[in-house]
Amino acid sequence: MPFLGFGQESAIPEPIVCHADKHDAFFQVLAEDSEKTRRTVTSSIDVSYTDFPDVAETAFEKAVSIWETILISNQPIRINAKWENIGGGTTLAYSGATRIYRNIDNAPYRDVWYVCPLAEAIAGKDLNNGDFDINVTLNSNTNWSYSTDGTTFSGKFDLVTVALHEIAHGLGFSSSMKLINNESEGQWGQSSFPYIFDTFVQTEEGESLVDKTNYQNPSEDLKEEMVSNALIFNVTNNKYLGRTPEIYSPETYKEGASLSHVDFRDANASTDTPNAYSIMSPSILAALAIHKPSGEVLTILNEIGWPVNNLETFVVLAEEPEPKILVFPNPVQKKLAIALPIELRSENTEVTILDSRGKVLFEVQKDTVLEPTFYISLTDYASGIHFLTVNSEKGQFTKKLVKR
Ligand SMILES: [Zn+2]
């Protein structure tokens, strides 16, 4: 049974501060041509701008339109974007979700915080009465490039790239881990519950930092790991990645930057090589335009619970001839959410899960099929490739599932 949100709680998270690196990258990754890929808009992001110059607003909207073809949510994502003087230092921006929620309807995990837009996507409903979900404040003092076509300029910071980055923090690309007590101890969580992102952070030996059998919270041992320069994000869907995402955990702790960004520690991945550039790097270089989040960034968002339109298992194309059957997460470990389009929700629709030999593992109850989104537990089934088949008056449709 899905968890029905008894005891839903919310809190206000701390924003993440992001910095500039004045070196020029002269590197670009352009946005995909939406005409060619026929990628459809799968979410709606509404932005309220305060004091933005028109050129800055146009560039920010470019970033918004990129995320709208990647995220899948039936809840509008509302961003409060401000243009403010944050001083002449290296601060580019700060950002984060307006609120975090735990024990929402349909939450895949209990007692774990989800940022507002993700919580709404999972719950399938508005949780904050239409209030803003994400705050983004850009520094009006930054030497911005407003180019929307990826042209790079020496000494200038690409606003589209930074907007993509800041929105990602608001989407849940953020950790609660920090140093406390004069930086003598490491701590995670808010009201002692971890962020969903935190639950994937682990040592190279595979020890989860939020597993209290490994580390007391707070503790000096936790701090040691948080400044070990050796933390990784435990992705299980490694198909699209050549590497395990490394979490920024420098030996000198950097408040706001440590733990909430990706890092490139591989000897062959210095800043001289293109794969060192990610939209989620701890500091954004000048003359760097990345208008397409990498598979690594999308995989991390997918792992924390976002249905992501860009991963191969989850591509929704415009004018798709077949009804869009959404399954999430995929790969799945425990609980699978299935959303059938309205034309398939009928008394006569049969939904089954088959293993790779065609043996029926699971038959979904008839009345369940009528619900917009329903959940089934796959905990008891073997890992491997399974198939979800939907037999309906509109025809038979099959989706590949990876059970891990
Ligand atoms: Zn950042």
PDB file of C-alpha atoms in Angstrom, residues 35 143 156 166 201 404:
ATOM      1  CA  GLU A  35      12.875  20.336 -33.486  1.00  0.00           C
ATOM      2  CA  ASN A 143      30.028  39.989 -15.227  1.00  0.00           C
ATOM      3  CA  LYS A 156      32.015  36.423 -18.531  1.00  0.00           C
ATOM      4  CA  GLU A 166      20.741  27.004  -9.409  1.00  0.00           C
ATOM      5  CA  VAL A 201      26.231   9.834  -0.247  1.00  0.00           C
ATOM      6  CA  ARG A 404      17.686  -4.118  -8.753  1.00  0.00           C
TER       7      ARG A 404
END
